[in-house]
């Protein structure tokens, strides 16, 4: 695809990053199932290792199939580049890696996927990093949490599991004022529903495991850089602005300008952390991105109908879907996700914990799995699974209390989904 006209999302999701294979003319992007690439000669090898020439060395760093996916996701998000990783969790570590150092902290939303809460509250401490959890709806608390050691703010666009919407523009303004990047996990919204970079985010992370792949086949992650942050504006980000000792003193920002963060992610991050996406996974995700907009439209359409139906059902206490006019996040959702509030939300069943467990057991079309963003409808009781490691207070803050179930609404016939919920709710509340 040429760099000529600005194409629409539906065109870019199929074509961005891809071109007929130069060796064979293959129209579909081949799976380059290779570990290494033959150098033309010793000078070529040296130029590649010195980052003086861009090319392929070894698939822990770069691979042609993965590169197509990187360019495609970067384009869909409106970024300058992206680095794909082995999972969404890997992408979160990779996103923080160039920014953090022992003693530094990240200000993090309390409304996050439970695994991320544990990663941020426990695991990153092993690196000497820490996280300060705040209710990101309280902008004063976000500002107050930022200190001289803060190196980023982190939130989810549509938070898992409650489907709550973050005020990305307001958080970006706070991040700008503090001179730190805002990182937005856009997994649950996808770039079709939400454009964090246009709203002021510096970096976007994804679990490509979810909607971007869309069919529950492979795990993967991605970090997208807007290319807009001035890493040299302060001395906060020496890995990018000062000589990087892990790459023979190269000054990434001075050398690569807006592509500095991305080059660092590959040349240092993937090289030394090795959280690489494999070409098979990239292939499945490329296949998924081709239908992203169509799937997201149907996901949203079904989620809206089901959330409305549940809200009016006497067996239900409440529904958290931001696409419902009754939701406190409805107005914000229309601004942050103008094409719909996604397809992920929770609902509380009358009868609490026991009724939730019975509901999950009685469903026939919905699958009881620890995943979201599949074409299939999925359900889980977050408090006893994905958010199990959290304290009761953390569970409540994340919207994953014991009395609610989380659904990821698929793209099946919505009448079949409603009938399935109806029969299972009968059993759960009998
Ligand atoms: C919003 C969100 N971010 C990140 C992750 C982690 O992604 P992965 O499972 O691909 O590591 C998940 C997983 O459920 C998630 O829901």
CSV table of C-alpha atoms and ligand atoms in Angstrom, one decimal:
chain,number,residue,atom,x,y,z
A,1,UNK,CA,0.0,0.0,0.0
A,2,UNK,CA,1.4,3.4,-0.9
A,3,UNK,CA,1.7,6.3,1.5
A,4,UNK,CA,-0.6,8.3,-0.8
A,5,UNK,CA,-4.2,9.0,0.3
A,6,UNK,CA,-5.6,8.7,3.8
A,7,UNK,CA,-7.6,5.5,3.7
A,8,UNK,CA,-10.5,4.7,5.9
A,9,UNK,CA,-10.3,2.3,8.9
A,10,UNK,CA,-12.0,-0.5,7.0
A,11,UNK,CA,-9.4,-0.3,4.3
A,12,UNK,CA,-6.4,0.0,6.6
A,13,UNK,CA,-7.5,-2.9,8.8
A,14,UNK,CA,-7.0,-5.2,5.7
A,15,UNK,CA,-4.1,-3.5,3.9
A,16,UNK,CA,-1.9,-1.5,6.3
A,17,UNK,CA,1.6,-2.9,6.6
A,18,UNK,CA,1.0,-5.6,4.0
A,19,UNK,CA,2.2,-5.8,0.4
A,20,UNK,CA,2.4,-8.7,-2.0
A,21,UNK,CA,5.3,-10.9,-0.9
A,22,UNK,CA,8.4,-9.6,-2.8
A,23,UNK,CA,9.8,-13.1,-3.3
A,24,UNK,CA,6.7,-14.9,-4.5
A,25,UNK,CA,3.9,-12.3,-5.1
A,26,UNK,CA,1.8,-14.1,-2.4
A,27,UNK,CA,-1.2,-11.9,-1.8
A,28,UNK,CA,-1.7,-13.0,1.8
A,29,UNK,CA,1.2,-12.1,4.2
A,30,UNK,CA,3.3,-15.3,4.5
A,31,UNK,CA,4.2,-16.8,7.8
A,32,UNK,CA,8.0,-16.3,7.8
A,33,UNK,CA,8.8,-19.3,10.0
A,34,UNK,CA,12.5,-18.6,10.4
A,35,UNK,CA,14.8,-17.8,13.3
A,36,UNK,CA,17.6,-16.1,11.4
A,37,UNK,CA,18.2,-14.1,8.1
A,38,UNK,CA,21.3,-14.5,5.9
A,39,UNK,CA,23.5,-11.3,5.9
A,40,UNK,CA,24.7,-10.1,2.4
A,41,UNK,CA,28.2,-9.8,3.8
A,42,UNK,CA,30.1,-8.7,6.9
A,43,UNK,CA,29.5,-5.0,6.3
A,44,UNK,CA,25.7,-5.6,6.0
A,45,UNK,CA,25.7,-7.6,9.3
A,46,UNK,CA,27.7,-4.8,11.1
A,47,UNK,CA,25.3,-2.1,9.7
A,48,UNK,CA,22.3,-4.0,11.0
A,49,UNK,CA,23.7,-4.5,14.4
A,50,UNK,CA,24.7,-0.8,14.6
A,51,UNK,CA,21.1,0.1,13.7
A,52,UNK,CA,22.5,2.0,10.7
A,53,UNK,CA,20.4,-0.1,8.4
A,54,UNK,CA,17.0,-1.5,9.1
A,55,UNK,CA,16.6,-5.1,8.3
A,56,UNK,CA,16.2,-8.6,9.8
A,57,UNK,CA,18.8,-10.2,12.1
A,58,UNK,CA,17.1,-12.7,14.4
A,59,UNK,CA,13.4,-13.3,15.1
A,60,UNK,CA,13.7,-12.5,18.8
A,61,UNK,CA,14.1,-8.9,17.5
A,62,UNK,CA,12.2,-8.7,14.3
A,63,UNK,CA,10.4,-11.0,11.8
A,64,UNK,CA,8.6,-10.0,8.6
A,65,UNK,CA,5.2,-11.4,9.5
A,66,UNK,CA,5.3,-9.7,12.9
A,67,UNK,CA,6.5,-6.5,11.3
A,68,UNK,CA,3.3,-6.4,9.1
A,69,UNK,CA,1.2,-6.7,12.2
A,70,UNK,CA,3.2,-4.0,14.0
A,71,UNK,CA,2.7,-1.6,11.2
A,72,UNK,CA,-1.0,-2.5,10.9
A,73,UNK,CA,-1.8,-1.9,14.6
A,74,UNK,CA,0.3,1.3,14.7
A,75,UNK,CA,-1.6,2.6,11.7
A,76,UNK,CA,-5.0,1.7,13.2
A,77,UNK,CA,-4.1,3.4,16.4
A,78,UNK,CA,-2.6,6.5,14.7
A,79,UNK,CA,0.9,5.9,16.1
A,80,UNK,CA,4.3,6.1,14.4
A,81,UNK,CA,5.3,2.5,15.3
A,82,UNK,CA,4.5,-0.5,17.4
A,83,UNK,CA,6.3,-3.5,19.0
A,84,UNK,CA,4.5,-6.8,19.3
A,85,UNK,CA,5.0,-9.0,22.2
A,86,UNK,CA,4.2,-12.5,23.4
A,87,UNK,CA,1.1,-11.4,25.5
A,88,UNK,CA,-0.7,-8.4,26.8
A,89,UNK,CA,1.1,-8.7,30.1
A,90,UNK,CA,4.4,-8.7,28.3
A,91,UNK,CA,3.4,-5.6,26.4
A,92,UNK,CA,2.7,-3.8,29.7
A,93,UNK,CA,6.2,-4.6,31.0
A,94,UNK,CA,7.7,-3.7,27.7
A,95,UNK,CA,5.8,-0.3,27.7
A,96,UNK,CA,7.2,0.5,31.2
A,97,UNK,CA,10.7,-0.8,30.6
A,98,UNK,CA,12.3,2.2,28.8
A,99,UNK,CA,10.7,4.6,31.3
A,100,UNK,CA,11.3,3.0,34.7
A,101,UNK,CA,14.3,2.4,36.9
A,102,UNK,CA,14.6,1.2,40.5
A,103,UNK,CA,12.8,3.7,42.8
A,104,UNK,CA,10.5,5.0,40.0
A,105,UNK,CA,6.7,4.6,40.1
A,106,UNK,CA,3.7,4.6,37.8
A,107,UNK,CA,0.4,6.0,38.8
A,108,UNK,CA,-2.2,3.4,38.0
A,109,UNK,CA,-6.0,3.2,37.9
A,110,UNK,CA,-7.8,1.1,40.4
A,111,UNK,CA,-10.2,-0.1,37.7
A,112,UNK,CA,-8.1,-2.6,35.8
A,113,UNK,CA,-8.0,-6.2,34.7
A,114,UNK,CA,-7.1,-8.2,37.9
A,115,UNK,CA,-4.0,-9.7,36.5
A,116,UNK,CA,-2.7,-6.2,35.8
A,117,UNK,CA,-3.5,-5.1,39.4
A,118,UNK,CA,-1.3,-8.0,40.6
A,119,UNK,CA,1.4,-7.3,38.1
A,120,UNK,CA,1.6,-3.7,39.1
A,121,UNK,CA,1.0,-4.1,42.8
A,122,UNK,CA,3.3,-7.1,43.4
A,123,UNK,CA,5.5,-8.3,40.5
A,124,UNK,CA,7.0,-5.0,39.3
A,125,UNK,CA,8.4,-4.5,42.8
A,126,UNK,CA,11.0,-7.2,42.0
A,127,UNK,CA,12.4,-4.7,39.5
A,128,UNK,CA,12.5,-1.9,42.2
A,129,UNK,CA,9.5,-0.2,40.4
A,130,UNK,CA,6.2,0.5,42.2
A,131,UNK,CA,2.7,1.5,41.4
A,132,UNK,CA,0.4,4.1,43.1
A,133,UNK,CA,-3.2,3.0,42.7
A,134,UNK,CA,-5.8,5.8,42.4
A,135,UNK,CA,-9.4,6.2,41.4
A,136,UNK,CA,-8.7,7.9,38.0
A,137,UNK,CA,-12.2,9.4,38.1
A,138,UNK,CA,-10.8,11.6,40.9
A,139,UNK,CA,-8.5,13.8,38.9
A,140,UNK,CA,-7.3,15.6,42.0
A,141,UNK,CA,-6.2,12.3,43.4
A,142,UNK,CA,-4.3,11.5,40.2
A,143,UNK,CA,-2.5,14.8,40.4
A,144,UNK,CA,-1.7,14.4,44.0
A,145,UNK,CA,-0.3,10.9,43.5
A,146,UNK,CA,2.3,12.2,41.0
A,147,UNK,CA,5.7,12.8,42.5
A,148,UNK,CA,9.3,13.4,41.4
A,149,UNK,CA,9.8,9.7,40.8
A,150,UNK,CA,6.6,9.2,38.7
A,151,UNK,CA,7.4,8.1,35.2
A,152,UNK,CA,3.9,7.3,33.7
A,153,UNK,CA,0.2,7.2,34.3
A,154,UNK,CA,-1.6,3.9,33.3
A,155,UNK,CA,-5.3,3.2,32.7
A,156,UNK,CA,-7.6,1.1,30.6
A,157,UNK,CA,-9.9,2.9,28.0
A,158,UNK,CA,-12.8,0.5,28.8
A,159,UNK,CA,-11.9,-1.1,32.1
A,160,UNK,CA,-12.1,-4.8,32.5
A,161,UNK,CA,-14.4,-6.1,34.0
A,162,UNK,CA,-16.9,-3.3,34.8
A,163,UNK,CA,-16.8,-1.7,31.3
A,164,UNK,CA,-16.1,1.7,33.0
A,165,UNK,CA,-14.7,4.4,30.7
A,166,UNK,CA,-11.6,6.4,31.5
A,167,UNK,CA,-11.5,10.2,30.8
A,168,UNK,CA,-8.4,9.8,28.6
A,169,UNK,CA,-8.2,13.5,27.6
A,170,UNK,CA,-8.3,14.7,31.2
A,171,UNK,CA,-5.7,12.1,32.2
A,172,UNK,CA,-3.5,13.1,29.3
A,173,UNK,CA,-3.7,16.7,30.3
A,174,UNK,CA,-2.5,15.8,33.8
A,175,UNK,CA,0.3,13.6,32.3
A,176,UNK,CA,1.4,16.5,30.0
A,177,UNK,CA,1.5,18.9,32.9
A,178,UNK,CA,3.7,16.5,34.9
A,179,UNK,CA,5.9,15.7,31.9
A,180,UNK,CA,5.2,12.0,31.9
A,181,UNK,CA,3.5,9.8,29.3
A,182,UNK,CA,-0.1,8.5,29.6
A,183,UNK,CA,-0.2,4.8,28.8
A,184,UNK,CA,-3.7,3.5,27.8
A,185,UNK,CA,-4.6,-0.2,27.6
A,186,UNK,CA,-7.0,-0.2,24.7
A,187,UNK,CA,-7.7,-3.9,24.7
A,188,UNK,CA,-11.4,-3.9,25.5
A,189,UNK,CA,-12.2,-1.0,23.1
A,190,UNK,CA,-9.8,-1.6,20.2
A,191,UNK,CA,-8.8,1.2,17.9
A,192,UNK,CA,-12.2,0.9,16.1
A,193,UNK,CA,-14.1,2.1,19.2
A,194,UNK,CA,-11.5,4.3,20.9
A,195,UNK,CA,-8.5,6.3,19.7
A,196,UNK,CA,-6.4,7.1,22.8
A,197,UNK,CA,-3.6,8.8,20.8
A,198,UNK,CA,-6.1,11.3,19.4
A,199,UNK,CA,-7.3,11.9,22.9
A,200,UNK,CA,-3.7,12.7,24.0
A,201,UNK,CA,-2.2,9.4,25.1
A,202,UNK,CA,1.5,8.9,24.5
A,203,UNK,CA,1.5,5.1,24.4
A,204,UNK,CA,-1.2,2.5,23.8
A,205,UNK,CA,-0.9,-1.2,24.9
A,206,UNK,CA,-3.0,-4.1,23.8
A,207,UNK,CA,-3.6,-7.7,24.7
A,208,UNK,CA,-4.0,-8.8,21.0
A,209,UNK,CA,-5.2,-12.1,22.5
A,210,UNK,CA,-8.6,-10.4,22.7
A,211,UNK,CA,-10.6,-8.5,20.0
A,212,UNK,CA,-7.7,-7.8,17.6
A,213,UNK,CA,-7.3,-11.6,17.0
A,214,UNK,CA,-10.9,-12.1,17.8
A,215,UNK,CA,-11.2,-15.8,17.8
A,216,UNK,CA,-9.4,-17.0,20.9
A,217,UNK,CA,-6.5,-18.7,19.1
A,218,UNK,CA,-3.3,-17.0,20.3
A,219,UNK,CA,-1.9,-14.9,23.0
A,220,UNK,CA,-0.1,-11.7,22.0
A,221,UNK,CA,0.4,-8.1,22.9
A,222,UNK,CA,1.5,-4.8,21.4
A,223,UNK,CA,2.9,-1.4,22.5
A,224,UNK,CA,2.1,1.5,20.1
A,225,UNK,CA,4.0,4.8,20.3
A,226,UNK,CA,2.3,8.1,19.3
A,227,UNK,CA,5.8,9.5,18.5
A,228,UNK,CA,4.7,12.7,20.1
A,229,UNK,CA,6.5,12.7,23.5
A,230,UNK,CA,9.7,14.7,23.9
A,231,UNK,CA,11.9,12.3,25.7
A,232,UNK,CA,14.6,14.9,26.0
A,233,UNK,CA,12.5,17.6,27.6
A,234,UNK,CA,13.7,16.6,31.0
A,235,UNK,CA,16.2,14.2,32.6
A,236,UNK,CA,13.4,11.8,33.5
A,237,UNK,CA,14.0,9.3,30.7
A,238,UNK,CA,17.7,8.7,30.4
A,239,UNK,CA,17.3,5.4,28.5
A,240,UNK,CA,15.9,7.4,25.6
A,241,UNK,CA,17.5,10.8,26.0
A,242,UNK,CA,21.0,10.0,27.4
A,243,UNK,CA,23.7,7.5,26.2
A,244,UNK,CA,22.1,4.0,26.7
A,245,UNK,CA,24.7,1.8,28.3
A,246,UNK,CA,22.8,-1.3,27.2
A,247,UNK,CA,23.4,-0.3,23.5
A,248,UNK,CA,27.0,0.9,23.5
A,249,UNK,CA,26.1,4.4,24.5
A,250,UNK,CA,23.6,5.1,21.7
A,251,UNK,CA,21.4,8.2,22.3
A,252,UNK,CA,18.0,6.8,21.0
A,253,UNK,CA,16.1,10.1,21.0
A,254,UNK,CA,18.8,12.1,19.3
A,255,UNK,CA,19.4,9.3,16.7
A,256,UNK,CA,15.8,8.2,15.9
A,257,UNK,CA,13.7,11.2,16.8
A,258,UNK,CA,10.0,10.2,17.1
A,259,UNK,CA,10.9,6.6,16.5
A,260,UNK,CA,13.2,6.4,19.5
A,261,UNK,CA,10.8,4.6,21.8
A,262,UNK,CA,10.1,2.0,19.2
A,263,UNK,CA,13.7,1.4,18.3
A,264,UNK,CA,14.5,1.1,22.0
A,265,UNK,CA,11.7,-1.4,22.5
A,266,UNK,CA,13.2,-3.7,19.8
A,267,UNK,CA,16.9,-3.1,20.2
A,268,UNK,CA,17.0,-3.3,24.0
A,269,UNK,CA,13.5,-4.4,25.2
A,270,UNK,CA,13.0,-7.5,22.9
A,271,UNK,CA,16.7,-8.2,22.8
A,272,UNK,CA,17.1,-8.5,26.6
A,273,UNK,CA,13.6,-9.3,27.8
A,274,UNK,CA,12.8,-11.6,24.9
A,275,UNK,CA,9.0,-11.3,25.2
A,276,UNK,CA,8.7,-11.7,21.4
A,277,UNK,CA,5.6,-12.5,19.4
A,278,UNK,CA,6.0,-15.5,17.2
A,279,UNK,CA,5.1,-15.4,13.4
A,280,UNK,CA,2.3,-17.9,13.8
A,281,UNK,CA,0.6,-15.7,16.4
A,282,UNK,CA,1.1,-12.7,14.2
A,283,UNK,CA,-0.5,-14.5,11.3
A,284,UNK,CA,-3.7,-15.3,13.3
A,285,UNK,CA,-3.9,-11.8,14.6
A,286,UNK,CA,-3.4,-10.3,11.1
A,287,UNK,CA,-6.4,-12.5,10.0
A,288,UNK,CA,-8.4,-11.1,12.9
A,289,UNK,CA,-7.6,-7.5,12.2
A,290,UNK,CA,-9.1,-7.8,8.7
A,291,UNK,CA,-12.6,-8.0,10.1
A,292,UNK,CA,-12.1,-5.9,13.2
A,293,UNK,CA,-14.6,-3.2,12.4
A,294,UNK,CA,-17.3,-5.6,11.4
A,295,UNK,CA,-16.9,-7.7,14.5
A,296,UNK,CA,-16.9,-4.7,16.8
A,297,UNK,CA,-20.1,-3.3,15.2
A,298,UNK,CA,-21.8,-6.6,16.0
A,299,UNK,CA,-20.3,-7.0,19.4
A,300,UNK,CA,-21.6,-3.5,20.4
A,301,UNK,CA,-25.0,-4.1,18.8
A,302,UNK,CA,-25.5,-7.3,20.7
A,303,UNK,CA,-24.1,-5.9,23.9
A,304,UNK,CA,-26.5,-3.0,23.8
A,305,UNK,CA,-29.5,-5.2,23.3
A,306,UNK,CA,-28.4,-7.7,26.0
A,307,UNK,CA,-27.5,-5.0,28.6
A,308,UNK,CA,-30.9,-3.3,28.0
A,309,UNK,CA,-32.7,-6.6,28.3
A,310,UNK,CA,-30.9,-7.5,31.6
A,311,UNK,CA,-31.4,-4.0,33.0
A,312,UNK,CA,-35.2,-4.4,32.7
A,313,UNK,CA,-35.2,-8.0,34.1
A,314,UNK,CA,-36.5,-8.4,37.7
A,315,UNK,CA,-33.9,-11.1,38.4
A,316,UNK,CA,-31.0,-8.6,37.9
A,317,UNK,CA,-29.8,-6.1,40.5
A,318,UNK,CA,-27.9,-3.9,38.2
A,319,UNK,CA,-25.9,-3.8,34.9
A,320,UNK,CA,-22.6,-1.8,34.6
A,321,UNK,CA,-22.6,-1.3,30.8
A,322,UNK,CA,-21.5,2.2,29.9
A,323,UNK,CA,-23.7,2.1,26.8
A,324,UNK,CA,-26.9,2.2,29.0
A,325,UNK,CA,-28.3,5.7,29.4
A,326,UNK,CA,-28.6,4.9,33.1
A,327,UNK,CA,-24.8,4.4,33.4
A,328,UNK,CA,-22.8,7.2,35.1
A,329,UNK,CA,-20.3,6.6,32.3
A,330,UNK,CA,-22.8,7.0,29.5
A,331,UNK,CA,-21.9,10.6,28.5
A,332,UNK,CA,-18.2,10.1,28.8
A,333,UNK,CA,-18.5,6.9,26.8
A,334,UNK,CA,-20.1,8.8,23.9
A,335,UNK,CA,-17.0,11.1,23.8
A,336,UNK,CA,-14.3,8.5,24.5
A,337,UNK,CA,-15.8,5.7,22.5
A,338,UNK,CA,-18.2,7.3,20.0
A,339,UNK,CA,-18.9,4.1,18.1
A,340,UNK,CA,-20.1,2.2,21.2
A,341,UNK,CA,-19.0,1.3,24.7
A,342,UNK,CA,-17.7,-2.2,23.8
A,343,UNK,CA,-19.1,-5.5,24.7
A,344,UNK,CA,-17.7,-6.2,28.1
A,345,UNK,CA,-19.6,-5.5,31.3
A,346,UNK,CA,-20.8,-7.0,34.6
A,347,UNK,CA,-24.2,-7.6,36.0
A,348,UNK,CA,-25.3,-8.5,39.5
A,349,UNK,CA,-27.8,-11.3,39.9
A,350,UNK,CA,-30.4,-11.3,42.7
A,351,UNK,CA,-29.2,-14.0,45.0
A,352,UNK,CA,-25.5,-12.9,45.0
A,353,UNK,CA,-22.6,-15.2,44.9
A,354,UNK,CA,-24.6,-18.5,44.8
A,355,UNK,CA,-26.9,-17.3,42.0
A,356,UNK,CA,-23.8,-16.2,40.0
A,357,UNK,CA,-22.2,-19.6,40.3
A,358,UNK,CA,-25.5,-21.3,39.3
A,359,UNK,CA,-25.9,-19.0,36.3
A,360,UNK,CA,-22.4,-19.7,35.0
A,361,UNK,CA,-23.1,-23.4,35.3
A,362,UNK,CA,-26.5,-23.3,33.6
A,363,UNK,CA,-25.5,-21.4,30.4
A,364,UNK,CA,-25.3,-23.4,27.2
A,365,UNK,CA,-24.1,-21.0,24.5
A,366,UNK,CA,-22.0,-18.8,26.7
A,367,UNK,CA,-18.6,-20.4,27.5
A,368,UNK,CA,-17.2,-20.3,31.0
A,369,UNK,CA,-13.7,-19.2,30.3
A,370,UNK,CA,-11.0,-16.7,31.5
A,371,UNK,CA,-10.9,-14.7,28.3
A,372,UNK,CA,-12.7,-11.9,26.5
A,373,UNK,CA,-13.0,-10.5,23.0
A,374,UNK,CA,-13.8,-13.8,21.3
A,375,UNK,CA,-16.5,-14.1,18.6
A,376,UNK,CA,-18.1,-16.5,21.1
A,377,UNK,CA,-20.0,-15.1,24.1
A,378,UNK,CA,-18.0,-15.7,27.3
A,379,UNK,CA,-18.9,-15.4,31.0
A,380,UNK,CA,-16.8,-15.6,34.2
A,381,UNK,CA,-17.2,-14.9,37.8
A,382,UNK,CA,-14.3,-12.5,38.2
A,383,UNK,CA,-14.1,-12.5,42.0
A,384,UNK,CA,-13.3,-16.2,42.1
A,385,UNK,CA,-11.1,-16.3,39.0
A,386,UNK,CA,-9.4,-13.4,37.2
A,387,UNK,CA,-9.6,-11.1,40.2
A,388,UNK,CA,-9.1,-13.8,42.8
A,389,UNK,CA,-5.6,-12.6,44.0
A,390,UNK,CA,-7.1,-9.2,44.9
A,391,UNK,CA,-8.3,-8.1,48.3
A,392,UNK,CA,-12.1,-7.6,48.7
A,393,UNK,CA,-11.5,-3.9,48.6
A,394,UNK,CA,-9.5,-4.1,45.4
A,395,UNK,CA,-12.2,-6.4,43.9
A,396,UNK,CA,-14.9,-3.8,44.7
A,397,UNK,CA,-12.7,-1.0,43.3
A,398,UNK,CA,-12.2,-2.9,40.1
A,399,UNK,CA,-15.9,-3.6,39.8
A,400,UNK,CA,-15.4,-7.3,40.4
A,401,UNK,CA,-17.2,-7.9,43.6
A,402,UNK,CA,-18.5,-11.5,44.5
A,403,UNK,CA,-22.1,-10.8,43.5
A,404,UNK,CA,-21.4,-10.0,39.8
A,405,UNK,CA,-20.5,-11.9,36.7
A,406,UNK,CA,-18.6,-10.5,33.8
A,407,UNK,CA,-19.7,-11.1,30.2
A,408,UNK,CA,-17.9,-10.6,26.9
A,409,UNK,CA,-20.8,-10.5,24.4
A,410,UNK,CA,-20.0,-12.3,21.2
A,411,UNK,CA,-21.3,-12.0,17.7
A,412,UNK,CA,-23.8,-14.8,17.6
A,413,UNK,CA,-27.6,-14.3,17.0
A,414,UNK,CA,-28.6,-12.0,19.8
A,415,UNK,CA,-32.0,-13.7,20.3
A,416,UNK,CA,-30.2,-17.0,21.0
A,417,UNK,CA,-28.0,-15.3,23.5
A,418,UNK,CA,-30.9,-13.7,25.3
A,419,UNK,CA,-32.8,-17.1,25.3
A,420,UNK,CA,-29.7,-18.7,26.8
A,421,UNK,CA,-29.4,-16.1,29.6
A,422,UNK,CA,-33.1,-16.4,30.2
A,423,UNK,CA,-33.1,-20.1,30.8
A,424,UNK,CA,-30.0,-19.9,32.9
A,425,UNK,CA,-31.3,-17.1,35.0
A,426,UNK,CA,-34.5,-19.1,35.7
A,427,UNK,CA,-32.3,-21.9,37.1
A,428,UNK,CA,-30.0,-19.5,39.0
A,429,UNK,CA,-32.8,-17.6,40.8
A,430,UNK,CA,-35.3,-20.5,41.2
B,1,LIG,C1,-7.6,-5.4,29.7
B,1,LIG,C2,-6.6,-6.4,29.7
B,1,LIG,N1,-5.3,-6.0,29.5
B,1,LIG,C3,-4.3,-7.0,29.5
B,1,LIG,C4,-4.6,-8.3,29.7
B,1,LIG,C5,-3.4,-9.3,29.7
B,1,LIG,O1,-3.4,-9.9,28.4
B,1,LIG,P1,-2.7,-11.3,28.1
B,1,LIG,O2,-3.7,-12.3,28.7
B,1,LIG,O3,-2.7,-11.4,26.6
B,1,LIG,O4,-1.4,-11.3,28.8
B,1,LIG,C6,-5.9,-8.7,29.8
B,1,LIG,C7,-6.2,-10.2,30.0
B,1,LIG,O5,-7.3,-10.5,30.2
B,1,LIG,C8,-6.9,-7.8,29.8
B,1,LIG,O6,-8.2,-8.1,29.9
